[in-house]
Tab-separated table of C-alpha atoms in Angstrom:
chain	number	residue	atom	x	y	z
A	1	MET	CA	-15.126	-21.974	-11.329
A	2	ALA	CA	-11.699	-21.174	-12.753
A	3	VAL	CA	-11.025	-17.613	-13.854
A	4	ASP	CA	-9.501	-16.985	-17.281
A	5	SER	CA	-6.402	-15.156	-16.089
A	6	SER	CA	-5.405	-14.176	-19.616
A	7	LEU	CA	-8.342	-11.746	-19.862
A	8	SER	CA	-7.183	-9.201	-17.265
A	9	PRO	CA	-6.280	-5.881	-18.946
A	10	LEU	CA	-4.083	-5.094	-15.950
A	11	GLY	CA	-1.740	-7.971	-16.809
A	12	PRO	CA	-1.195	-11.680	-16.136
A	13	PRO	CA	-1.979	-12.512	-12.479
A	14	ALA	CA	0.446	-14.377	-10.254
A	15	CYS	CA	-2.087	-16.975	-9.114
A	16	GLU	CA	-5.764	-17.943	-9.225
A	17	LYS	CA	-6.548	-15.812	-6.174
A	18	ASP	CA	-4.997	-12.782	-7.848
A	19	ALA	CA	-6.963	-13.475	-11.014
A	20	LYS	CA	-10.236	-13.234	-9.103
A	21	ALA	CA	-9.165	-9.981	-7.446
A	22	LEU	CA	-8.139	-8.421	-10.760
A	23	GLN	CA	-11.374	-9.562	-12.357
A	24	PHE	CA	-13.289	-7.896	-9.518
A	25	ILE	CA	-11.431	-4.629	-10.135
A	26	GLU	CA	-12.214	-4.804	-13.855
A	27	GLU	CA	-15.895	-5.608	-13.429
A	28	THR	CA	-16.434	-3.014	-10.711
A	29	THR	CA	-14.692	-0.183	-12.567
A	30	ARG	CA	-16.247	-1.129	-15.908
A	31	ASN	CA	-19.727	-0.825	-14.393
A	32	ALA	CA	-18.908	2.092	-12.104
A	33	ASP	CA	-22.146	4.036	-12.578
A	34	ALA	CA	-24.378	0.991	-12.085
A	35	VAL	CA	-22.401	0.030	-8.972
A	36	GLN	CA	-22.772	3.569	-7.630
A	37	GLU	CA	-26.514	3.506	-8.225
A	38	ARG	CA	-26.790	0.193	-6.376
A	39	VAL	CA	-24.650	1.418	-3.468
A	40	LEU	CA	-26.762	4.546	-2.990
A	41	SER	CA	-29.990	2.565	-3.201
A	42	GLU	CA	-28.721	0.092	-0.585
A	43	ILE	CA	-27.644	2.860	1.790
A	44	LEU	CA	-30.908	4.788	1.509
A	45	ALA	CA	-33.096	1.688	1.809
A	46	ARG	CA	-31.202	0.407	4.821
A	47	ASN	CA	-31.184	3.749	6.630
A	48	ALA	CA	-34.683	4.891	5.603
A	49	GLN	CA	-35.982	4.795	9.174
A	50	THR	CA	-33.060	6.633	10.720
A	51	GLU	CA	-33.722	9.920	12.415
A	52	TYR	CA	-31.439	11.757	10.009
A	53	LEU	CA	-33.072	10.632	6.752
A	54	LYS	CA	-36.599	10.999	8.147
A	55	ARG	CA	-35.761	14.595	9.018
A	56	PHE	CA	-35.373	15.381	5.311
A	57	LYS	CA	-38.548	13.534	4.310
A	58	LEU	CA	-37.153	11.133	1.726
A	59	GLY	CA	-40.220	8.972	2.262
A	60	GLY	CA	-38.300	5.781	1.555
A	61	ALA	CA	-37.045	7.008	-1.843
A	62	THR	CA	-33.752	5.464	-2.980
A	63	ASP	CA	-33.184	7.236	-6.311
A	64	ARG	CA	-30.469	9.785	-6.995
A	65	LYS	CA	-32.798	12.616	-8.003
A	66	THR	CA	-34.701	12.606	-4.712
A	67	PHE	CA	-31.495	12.099	-2.742
A	68	LYS	CA	-29.813	15.109	-4.363
A	69	SER	CA	-32.858	17.354	-4.088
A	70	LYS	CA	-33.625	16.711	-0.427
A	71	LEU	CA	-30.334	16.034	1.365
A	72	PRO	CA	-27.929	18.918	2.036
A	73	VAL	CA	-24.167	18.773	1.629
A	74	ILE	CA	-22.701	18.843	5.141
A	75	THR	CA	-19.501	19.183	7.148
A	76	TYR	CA	-18.422	17.595	10.414
A	77	GLU	CA	-19.666	20.597	12.361
A	78	ASP	CA	-23.177	19.994	10.994
A	79	LEU	CA	-23.148	16.446	12.388
A	80	GLN	CA	-21.602	17.197	15.761
A	81	PRO	CA	-24.904	17.239	17.707
A	82	GLU	CA	-25.848	13.771	16.404
A	83	ILE	CA	-22.339	12.419	16.943
A	84	GLN	CA	-22.289	13.767	20.486
A	85	ARG	CA	-25.586	12.049	21.258
A	86	ILE	CA	-24.208	8.723	20.013
A	87	ALA	CA	-20.988	9.253	21.972
A	88	ASN	CA	-23.029	9.928	25.097
A	89	GLY	CA	-24.860	6.615	24.792
A	90	ASP	CA	-27.936	7.208	22.601
A	91	ARG	CA	-28.396	3.883	20.790
A	92	SER	CA	-31.434	4.847	18.709
A	93	PRO	CA	-30.988	4.768	14.890
A	94	ILE	CA	-29.807	8.353	14.497
A	95	LEU	CA	-27.476	8.107	11.486
A	96	SER	CA	-27.363	4.386	10.698
A	97	ALA	CA	-29.869	1.566	11.025
A	98	HIS	CA	-26.988	-0.682	12.062
A	99	PRO	CA	-25.535	-0.120	15.545
A	100	ILE	CA	-22.523	2.172	15.725
A	101	SER	CA	-19.719	-0.178	16.789
A	102	GLU	CA	-17.052	2.423	17.590
A	103	PHE	CA	-15.705	5.821	16.627
A	104	LEU	CA	-12.684	6.259	14.380
A	105	THR	CA	-10.651	9.303	15.287
A	106	SER	CA	-9.672	11.687	12.537
A	107	SER	CA	-7.677	14.899	12.228
A	108	GLY	CA	-8.908	17.802	14.296
A	109	THR	CA	-11.572	20.368	13.607
A	110	SER	CA	-10.816	24.057	13.139
A	111	ALA	CA	-11.127	24.373	16.907
A	112	GLY	CA	-8.395	21.778	17.371
A	113	GLU	CA	-10.630	18.970	18.605
A	114	ARG	CA	-10.314	15.510	17.092
A	115	LYS	CA	-13.154	14.271	14.931
A	116	LEU	CA	-15.133	11.187	15.941
A	117	MET	CA	-16.267	9.322	12.840
A	118	PRO	CA	-19.015	6.742	13.513
A	119	THR	CA	-18.560	3.307	11.973
A	120	ILE	CA	-20.408	-0.016	11.886
A	121	GLN	CA	-19.101	-3.551	12.197
A	122	GLU	CA	-19.510	-4.481	8.536
A	123	GLU	CA	-17.194	-1.653	7.471
A	124	LEU	CA	-14.335	-3.937	8.509
A	125	ASP	CA	-15.397	-6.318	5.729
A	126	ARG	CA	-15.365	-3.467	3.233
A	127	ARG	CA	-11.900	-2.326	4.311
A	128	GLN	CA	-10.623	-5.893	4.224
A	129	LEU	CA	-11.900	-6.211	0.660
A	130	LEU	CA	-9.833	-3.228	-0.447
A	131	TYR	CA	-6.763	-4.568	1.369
A	132	SER	CA	-7.210	-7.878	-0.483
A	133	LEU	CA	-6.798	-6.095	-3.828
A	134	LEU	CA	-3.430	-4.487	-3.069
A	135	MET	CA	-1.067	-7.447	-3.431
A	136	PRO	CA	-2.655	-8.812	-6.639
A	137	VAL	CA	-1.946	-5.426	-8.229
A	138	MET	CA	1.571	-5.243	-6.759
A	139	ASN	CA	2.348	-8.752	-7.977
A	140	LEU	CA	1.811	-7.510	-11.536
A	141	CYS	CA	4.645	-5.029	-11.041
A	142	VAL	CA	7.047	-6.972	-8.819
A	143	PRO	CA	7.274	-10.739	-9.371
A	144	GLY	CA	8.402	-13.237	-6.755
A	145	LEU	CA	7.058	-11.565	-3.625
A	146	ASP	CA	5.895	-14.979	-2.410
A	147	LYS	CA	9.558	-15.984	-2.050
A	148	GLY	CA	10.200	-13.709	0.924
A	149	LYS	CA	8.678	-11.448	3.558
A	150	GLY	CA	7.756	-7.849	4.221
A	151	LEU	CA	9.316	-5.827	7.026
A	152	TYR	CA	6.534	-3.421	7.956
A	153	PHE	CA	6.648	-1.173	10.997
A	154	LEU	CA	3.022	-1.186	12.150
A	155	PHE	CA	1.739	0.109	15.485
A	156	VAL	CA	-1.402	0.482	17.547
A	157	LYS	CA	-2.147	3.812	19.183
A	158	SER	CA	-3.958	4.717	22.354
A	159	GLU	CA	-7.712	4.394	22.497
A	160	THR	CA	-10.315	5.955	24.751
A	161	LYS	CA	-13.974	5.407	25.516
A	162	THR	CA	-16.747	7.911	25.029
A	163	PRO	CA	-19.118	8.718	27.926
A	164	GLY	CA	-21.522	6.183	26.410
A	165	GLY	CA	-18.898	3.421	26.401
A	166	LEU	CA	-17.947	3.281	22.709
A	167	LEU	CA	-14.288	2.925	21.762
A	168	ALA	CA	-12.639	5.878	20.013
A	169	ARG	CA	-9.387	5.066	18.223
A	170	PRO	CA	-7.534	5.521	14.908
A	171	VAL	CA	-8.785	3.469	11.975
A	172	LEU	CA	-5.587	1.407	11.693
A	173	THR	CA	-5.602	0.580	15.398
A	174	SER	CA	-9.166	-0.632	14.934
A	175	TYR	CA	-8.088	-2.822	12.013
A	176	TYR	CA	-4.977	-4.286	13.664
A	177	LYS	CA	-7.011	-5.244	16.738
A	178	SER	CA	-9.787	-6.830	14.673
A	179	GLU	CA	-10.156	-10.539	14.024
A	180	HIS	CA	-9.754	-9.752	10.313
A	181	PHE	CA	-6.113	-8.934	11.013
A	182	LYS	CA	-5.316	-11.139	14.008
A	183	THR	CA	-6.706	-14.336	12.452
A	184	ARG	CA	-5.931	-13.562	8.806
A	185	PRO	CA	-5.259	-16.683	6.724
A	186	TYR	CA	-1.751	-17.470	5.585
A	187	ASP	CA	-0.891	-15.843	2.270
A	188	PRO	CA	2.605	-16.454	0.835
A	189	TYR	CA	2.416	-13.077	-0.917
A	190	ASN	CA	1.724	-11.187	2.299
A	191	VAL	CA	3.924	-12.532	5.109
A	192	TYR	CA	5.421	-10.135	7.674
A	193	THR	CA	8.618	-10.490	9.682
A	194	SER	CA	6.877	-8.747	12.602
A	195	PRO	CA	4.899	-11.093	14.867
A	196	THR	CA	1.331	-9.961	15.509
A	197	ASP	CA	2.174	-9.668	19.221
A	198	ALA	CA	4.837	-7.095	18.356
A	199	ILE	CA	2.422	-5.026	16.262
A	200	LEU	CA	-0.227	-5.110	18.997
A	201	CYS	CA	2.137	-4.215	21.851
A	202	PRO	CA	0.901	-0.876	23.271
A	203	ASP	CA	4.388	0.203	24.352
A	204	SER	CA	5.811	1.971	21.292
A	205	PHE	CA	9.467	1.409	22.250
A	206	GLN	CA	9.043	-2.305	22.883
A	207	SER	CA	6.947	-2.707	19.738
A	208	MET	CA	9.539	-0.960	17.567
A	209	TYR	CA	12.417	-2.862	19.199
A	210	ALA	CA	10.762	-6.223	18.624
A	211	GLN	CA	9.812	-5.445	15.030
A	212	MET	CA	13.298	-4.158	14.218
A	213	LEU	CA	14.960	-7.174	15.850
A	214	CYS	CA	12.782	-9.642	13.944
A	215	GLY	CA	13.469	-7.778	10.709
A	216	LEU	CA	17.207	-8.018	11.316
A	217	LEU	CA	17.063	-11.726	12.133
A	218	GLU	CA	15.377	-12.363	8.780
A	219	ARG	CA	17.174	-9.665	6.834
A	220	GLU	CA	17.906	-11.793	3.768
A	221	LYS	CA	14.239	-12.820	3.459
A	222	VAL	CA	12.984	-9.228	3.390
A	223	LEU	CA	11.750	-8.256	-0.084
A	224	ARG	CA	9.896	-5.069	0.825
A	225	LEU	CA	10.189	-2.485	3.568
A	226	GLY	CA	7.404	-0.259	4.733
A	227	ALA	CA	5.308	1.661	7.194
A	228	VAL	CA	1.976	3.364	6.747
A	229	PHE	CA	3.515	6.798	6.228
A	230	ALA	CA	6.976	7.882	5.107
A	231	SER	CA	7.461	9.560	8.483
A	232	GLY	CA	6.926	6.201	10.185
A	233	LEU	CA	9.725	4.561	8.217
A	234	LEU	CA	12.041	7.451	9.075
A	235	ARG	CA	11.215	6.955	12.742
A	236	ALA	CA	12.280	3.329	12.370
A	237	ILE	CA	15.581	4.386	10.793
A	238	ARG	CA	16.182	6.850	13.598
A	239	PHE	CA	15.372	4.117	16.118
A	240	LEU	CA	17.997	1.889	14.495
A	241	GLN	CA	20.556	4.694	14.706
A	242	LEU	CA	19.923	5.049	18.422
A	243	ASN	CA	19.605	1.364	19.352
A	244	TRP	CA	21.717	-0.696	16.945
A	245	GLN	CA	24.353	-1.503	19.575
A	246	GLN	CA	21.829	-3.106	21.937
A	247	LEU	CA	20.182	-4.919	19.024
A	248	ALA	CA	23.569	-6.271	17.925
A	249	GLU	CA	24.309	-7.418	21.476
A	250	ASP	CA	20.999	-9.297	21.643
A	251	ILE	CA	21.799	-10.986	18.343
A	252	ARG	CA	25.333	-11.841	19.445
A	253	THR	CA	24.285	-13.472	22.720
A	254	GLY	CA	20.857	-14.767	21.744
A	255	THR	CA	19.302	-13.070	24.766
A	256	LEU	CA	16.671	-10.350	24.738
A	257	SER	CA	17.350	-6.921	26.234
A	258	SER	CA	16.000	-6.324	29.729
A	259	LYS	CA	14.208	-3.286	28.276
A	260	ILE	CA	11.680	-5.704	26.794
A	261	THR	CA	9.301	-6.558	29.615
A	262	ASP	CA	6.116	-7.449	27.723
A	263	SER	CA	5.519	-11.162	28.358
A	264	ASP	CA	3.971	-11.834	24.937
A	265	LEU	CA	6.941	-10.221	23.199
A	266	LYS	CA	9.459	-12.123	25.302
A	267	SER	CA	7.700	-15.372	24.469
A	268	CYS	CA	7.397	-14.915	20.700
A	269	ILE	CA	10.905	-13.504	20.224
A	270	GLY	CA	12.421	-16.127	22.497
A	271	ARG	CA	11.340	-18.769	20.005
A	272	ILE	CA	13.358	-17.259	17.149
A	273	LEU	CA	16.297	-15.453	18.795
A	274	LYS	CA	19.490	-17.540	18.723
A	275	PRO	CA	23.148	-16.483	19.097
A	276	ASP	CA	24.483	-15.200	15.750
A	277	PRO	CA	27.889	-13.505	16.173
A	278	GLU	CA	28.333	-13.213	12.403
A	279	LEU	CA	25.151	-11.162	12.018
A	280	ALA	CA	26.089	-9.070	15.062
A	281	ASP	CA	29.482	-8.268	13.508
A	282	PHE	CA	27.780	-7.335	10.243
A	283	MET	CA	25.420	-5.021	12.131
A	284	SER	CA	28.282	-3.347	13.952
A	285	LYS	CA	30.178	-2.783	10.718
A	286	GLN	CA	27.238	-1.295	8.849
A	287	CYS	CA	25.647	0.763	11.609
A	288	GLY	CA	28.919	1.874	13.186
A	289	ASN	CA	29.928	3.505	9.906
A	290	GLU	CA	29.413	7.280	9.682
A	291	ASN	CA	27.984	6.907	6.190
A	292	TRP	CA	24.346	5.764	6.247
A	293	ASP	CA	23.756	6.430	2.564
A	294	GLY	CA	21.852	3.381	1.261
A	295	ILE	CA	21.789	1.734	4.706
A	296	LEU	CA	18.450	0.030	4.037
A	297	THR	CA	19.692	-1.905	1.027
A	298	ARG	CA	22.952	-2.763	2.776
A	299	ILE	CA	21.167	-4.321	5.746
A	300	TRP	CA	18.242	-5.728	3.735
A	301	PRO	CA	19.941	-6.433	0.382
A	302	ASN	CA	16.991	-8.106	-1.347
A	303	THR	CA	14.551	-5.235	-0.807
A	304	LYS	CA	12.735	-4.388	-4.033
A	305	TYR	CA	10.750	-1.335	-2.958
A	306	LEU	CA	9.524	0.793	-0.068
A	307	ASP	CA	5.808	0.580	0.713
A	308	VAL	CA	4.935	3.972	2.216
A	309	ILE	CA	2.582	6.876	1.613
A	310	VAL	CA	4.624	9.743	0.147
A	311	THR	CA	1.820	11.862	-1.278
A	312	GLY	CA	0.401	15.060	0.197
A	313	ALA	CA	2.133	16.088	3.410
A	314	MET	CA	4.399	13.016	3.282
A	315	ALA	CA	6.116	14.251	0.096
A	316	GLN	CA	8.552	16.228	2.251
A	317	TYR	CA	10.261	12.974	3.251
A	318	ILE	CA	11.031	11.684	-0.245
A	319	PRO	CA	14.626	13.042	-0.444
A	320	THR	CA	15.554	11.617	2.956
A	321	LEU	CA	14.107	8.205	2.108
A	322	ASP	CA	15.982	8.293	-1.194
A	323	TYR	CA	19.176	8.876	0.751
A	324	TYR	CA	18.716	6.032	3.203
A	325	SER	CA	17.373	3.553	0.644
A	326	GLY	CA	19.812	4.226	-2.153
A	327	GLY	CA	16.977	5.301	-4.426
A	328	LEU	CA	14.600	2.359	-4.027
A	329	PRO	CA	11.168	2.796	-5.656
A	330	MET	CA	8.446	4.022	-3.312
A	331	ALA	CA	5.032	2.425	-3.712
A	332	CYS	CA	1.852	4.253	-2.670
A	333	THR	CA	-0.799	1.560	-2.762
A	334	MET	CA	-4.102	2.907	-1.435
A	335	TYR	CA	-6.158	5.972	-0.549
A	336	ALA	CA	-8.141	5.835	2.680
A	337	SER	CA	-9.253	7.831	5.700
A	338	SER	CA	-11.226	7.441	8.913
A	339	GLU	CA	-14.409	8.359	7.068
A	340	CYS	CA	-14.051	5.792	4.296
A	341	TYR	CA	-11.624	3.673	2.295
A	342	PHE	CA	-11.699	5.108	-1.218
A	343	GLY	CA	-9.512	3.296	-3.719
A	344	LEU	CA	-6.130	1.995	-4.813
A	345	ASN	CA	-3.185	2.786	-7.054
A	346	LEU	CA	-3.229	0.509	-10.104
A	347	ASN	CA	0.326	1.560	-10.980
A	348	PRO	CA	1.974	1.372	-7.545
A	349	MET	CA	5.560	1.507	-8.837
A	350	CYS	CA	5.133	4.880	-10.524
A	351	LYS	CA	7.053	7.946	-9.384
A	352	PRO	CA	5.591	9.598	-6.257
A	353	SER	CA	4.743	12.708	-8.274
A	354	GLU	CA	2.684	10.571	-10.674
A	355	VAL	CA	0.598	8.680	-8.102
A	356	SER	CA	-3.092	8.448	-8.985
A	357	TYR	CA	-5.724	6.488	-7.107
A	358	THR	CA	-8.603	4.698	-8.799
A	359	ILE	CA	-11.806	5.176	-6.824
A	360	MET	CA	-13.517	1.830	-6.219
A	361	PRO	CA	-17.244	2.518	-6.702
A	362	ASN	CA	-18.368	-0.225	-4.294
A	363	MET	CA	-16.837	1.450	-1.232
A	364	ALA	CA	-19.353	4.311	-0.832
A	365	TYR	CA	-21.428	6.703	-2.920
A	366	PHE	CA	-19.142	9.419	-4.260
A	367	GLU	CA	-19.907	12.945	-5.390
A	368	PHE	CA	-17.548	15.744	-6.315
A	369	LEU	CA	-17.808	19.456	-5.672
A	370	PRO	CA	-15.995	21.403	-8.431
A	371	TYR	CA	-13.139	23.351	-6.890
A	372	GLU	CA	-11.463	26.458	-8.277
A	373	PRO	CA	-8.364	27.232	-6.203
A	374	ASN	CA	-8.267	30.854	-7.406
A	375	LEU	CA	-11.767	31.624	-6.106
A	376	VAL	CA	-11.622	33.555	-2.853
A	377	SER	CA	-15.307	33.473	-1.952
A	378	GLY	CA	-16.752	30.143	-0.934
A	379	GLY	CA	-13.365	28.647	-0.136
A	380	GLY	CA	-12.723	27.710	-3.765
A	381	GLU	CA	-16.111	26.163	-4.503
A	382	SER	CA	-17.408	27.037	-7.948
A	383	GLY	CA	-21.060	27.129	-6.872
A	384	THR	CA	-22.171	24.480	-9.364
A	385	ARG	CA	-24.010	21.298	-8.504
A	386	LEU	CA	-22.127	18.217	-7.385
A	387	VAL	CA	-20.848	15.842	-10.057
A	388	ASP	CA	-21.291	12.059	-9.997
A	389	LEU	CA	-18.293	9.718	-10.023
A	390	VAL	CA	-18.342	8.864	-13.729
A	391	ASN	CA	-18.972	12.462	-14.849
A	392	VAL	CA	-15.880	14.196	-13.502
A	393	GLU	CA	-13.607	15.871	-16.059
A	394	VAL	CA	-9.921	15.127	-16.574
A	395	GLY	CA	-7.746	17.998	-15.395
A	396	ARG	CA	-10.323	19.516	-13.052
A	397	GLU	CA	-10.095	19.656	-9.281
A	398	TYR	CA	-12.879	18.587	-6.950
A	399	GLU	CA	-13.610	18.334	-3.264
A	400	LEU	CA	-14.619	14.797	-2.296
A	401	VAL	CA	-18.141	14.261	-0.906
A	402	ILE	CA	-19.221	10.829	0.370
A	403	THR	CA	-22.307	8.922	1.456
A	404	THR	CA	-21.425	5.819	3.471
A	405	TYR	CA	-23.115	2.720	4.828
A	406	ALA	CA	-22.176	3.915	8.328
A	407	GLY	CA	-24.431	6.960	8.106
A	408	LEU	CA	-22.505	9.861	6.594
A	409	HIS	CA	-24.754	11.451	3.959
A	410	ARG	CA	-23.286	13.924	1.459
A	411	TYR	CA	-20.370	14.526	3.811
A	412	ARG	CA	-17.521	16.798	2.719
A	413	VAL	CA	-14.286	14.941	3.449
A	414	GLY	CA	-12.129	17.999	2.775
A	415	ASP	CA	-9.753	16.335	0.304
A	416	ILE	CA	-9.010	18.217	-2.911
A	417	LEU	CA	-8.409	15.825	-5.819
A	418	ARG	CA	-7.364	16.364	-9.439
A	419	VAL	CA	-8.706	13.997	-12.107
A	420	THR	CA	-5.829	12.439	-14.063
A	421	GLY	CA	-7.710	9.882	-16.139
A	422	PHE	CA	-9.994	6.874	-16.005
A	423	HIS	CA	-9.643	3.128	-15.581
A	424	ASN	CA	-12.617	1.839	-17.511
A	425	SER	CA	-15.380	4.174	-16.276
A	426	ALA	CA	-13.903	4.799	-12.808
A	427	PRO	CA	-11.916	8.026	-12.454
A	428	GLN	CA	-8.356	8.240	-11.227
A	429	PHE	CA	-7.320	11.086	-8.965
A	430	HIS	CA	-4.132	12.737	-7.833
A	431	PHE	CA	-4.329	13.843	-4.205
A	432	VAL	CA	-3.715	17.596	-4.192
A	433	ARG	CA	-4.172	18.557	-0.562
A	434	ARG	CA	-6.487	18.779	2.410
A	435	LYS	CA	-8.683	21.843	2.073
A	436	ASN	CA	-7.648	24.766	4.301
A	437	VAL	CA	-4.931	22.726	6.023
A	438	LEU	CA	-1.630	24.226	7.093
A	439	LEU	CA	1.333	21.931	7.707
A	440	SER	CA	3.772	22.361	10.546
A	441	ILE	CA	7.212	21.761	9.081
A	442	ASP	CA	10.121	22.641	11.356
A	443	SER	CA	7.946	25.160	13.236
A	444	HIS	CA	6.777	26.968	10.077
A	445	LYS	CA	3.199	26.891	8.780
A	446	THR	CA	3.084	25.822	5.131
A	447	ASP	CA	0.237	25.070	2.743
A	448	GLU	CA	0.523	21.548	1.268
A	449	ALA	CA	0.377	23.017	-2.239
A	450	ALA	CA	3.615	24.900	-1.538
A	451	LEU	CA	5.661	21.764	-0.824
A	452	PRO	CA	7.246	20.956	-4.248
A	453	LEU	CA	9.843	23.763	-4.197
A	454	PRO	CA	11.330	22.991	-0.764
A	455	ILE	CA	11.268	19.297	-1.639
A	456	ASP	CA	13.301	19.928	-4.792
A	457	ASN	CA	15.717	22.109	-2.840
A	458	ALA	CA	16.110	19.436	-0.166
A	459	SER	CA	16.764	16.823	-2.837
A	460	GLN	CA	19.588	18.883	-4.333
A	461	ARG	CA	21.109	19.400	-0.905
A	462	LEU	CA	20.987	15.707	-0.041
A	463	GLN	CA	22.780	14.812	-3.254
A	464	THR	CA	25.827	16.718	-1.990
A	465	PHE	CA	26.020	14.907	1.337
A	466	SER	CA	29.016	12.638	1.696
A	467	GLN	CA	28.354	11.894	5.341
A	468	SER	CA	25.194	10.863	7.136
A	469	ARG	CA	25.432	13.355	9.975
A	470	GLU	CA	23.248	15.918	8.230
A	471	ALA	CA	20.764	13.263	7.105
A	472	ARG	CA	20.522	12.012	10.676
A	473	ARG	CA	19.794	15.543	11.849
A	474	LEU	CA	17.068	15.890	9.219
A	475	THR	CA	15.459	12.646	10.314
A	476	SER	CA	15.518	13.572	13.977
A	477	THR	CA	14.130	17.066	13.376
A	478	ARG	CA	11.409	16.117	10.935
A	479	CYS	CA	10.116	13.154	12.859
A	480	ARG	CA	9.374	15.348	15.867
A	481	ASP	CA	6.807	17.321	13.868
A	482	VAL	CA	4.655	14.419	12.627
């Protein structure tokens, strides 16, 4: 059935597919509390016979009142014994009625050990659903993205196996290696210059080289540039600074560098690499110049925005990206972690300081622990009961607590969020910081909340640069610490 595209409050969609996605966002956020009630009921009913829920004697109850009265709010340390049993090979329904398919690695515990977050196969469908909403929203802000491609620097990271044989790897590595990504249908609004073989190459140098080369070969088709994090895009710029001469030589001769030994890469790039002396000369002129101010828009002149995360710890890189991009807008599109994918930015072209994420109530069951940063005791917790998704208050800060289909129940994620408003009945949050996290910036320990002042100072300094030497030094130094 056709969707009436004129009814979307977000704006006129670019196509019928976008109209359905925008309608889904509207319906889900308009009925946020009912969706939350359904999600919790589904999770509790499905996992009723798990060891964890039986321990707290829910007796098959699926209502909020019983859930809140019987289940404690927990941290990762509370779950470590159960997680260790699963990692060691226990396949009984400990946390989830569905089999744990793998572990997603997250940032370390206070003891410095990485976290292992259990997940189930169907979570890939849920993540894919959120990904499918990003471009329909972006198309409202930036028209014509179906007329070109995106140059995204995406990489897989190393994975290990637990003693029980389950994979343990970062959430994005899990996604890129999934059939959802590898066999994704063609979408003219979401075409990459990077071949899938280049993204999946485990050798980081060869992967970056191949992705950069393909992006250069199609430089006039590139409409958006990105990486997952701002630091990742700066690594790509630094890579170009160090390797542009070899890249230009490959383009000039139409032959691939001997440094590329991966057979899949050699095959896929061999099909598109042809001698192009004119492009090689252009590369030499642009990259051989001392001044790299605005280099991204000089090499990729049709770029409309940068797609990178620049909130939280990544805010430190905004001035440097401004320098290299000539002030291109920076879009932060979604909010996600190893534990759960949470929501998306419905105004992705806003200033980085104004980014707010709308929590999608179908992704998990969300609760919020009121947080008072000036309280010393209790780590900032106000001591009041947790607040449901639709009952948070604008202007207040909360710590995020989630209950997921994969078996996390009332789990404290550790993210501190400030409510900035609502879209329909779903709240919108500004990411404030990770609770009790210290950042390592150029060998100094800094609280995330203390970042704005040095960022402003760095911005003023960068405005005075007439040469790129200092900016190159900044890129090289900062990228080592991420």
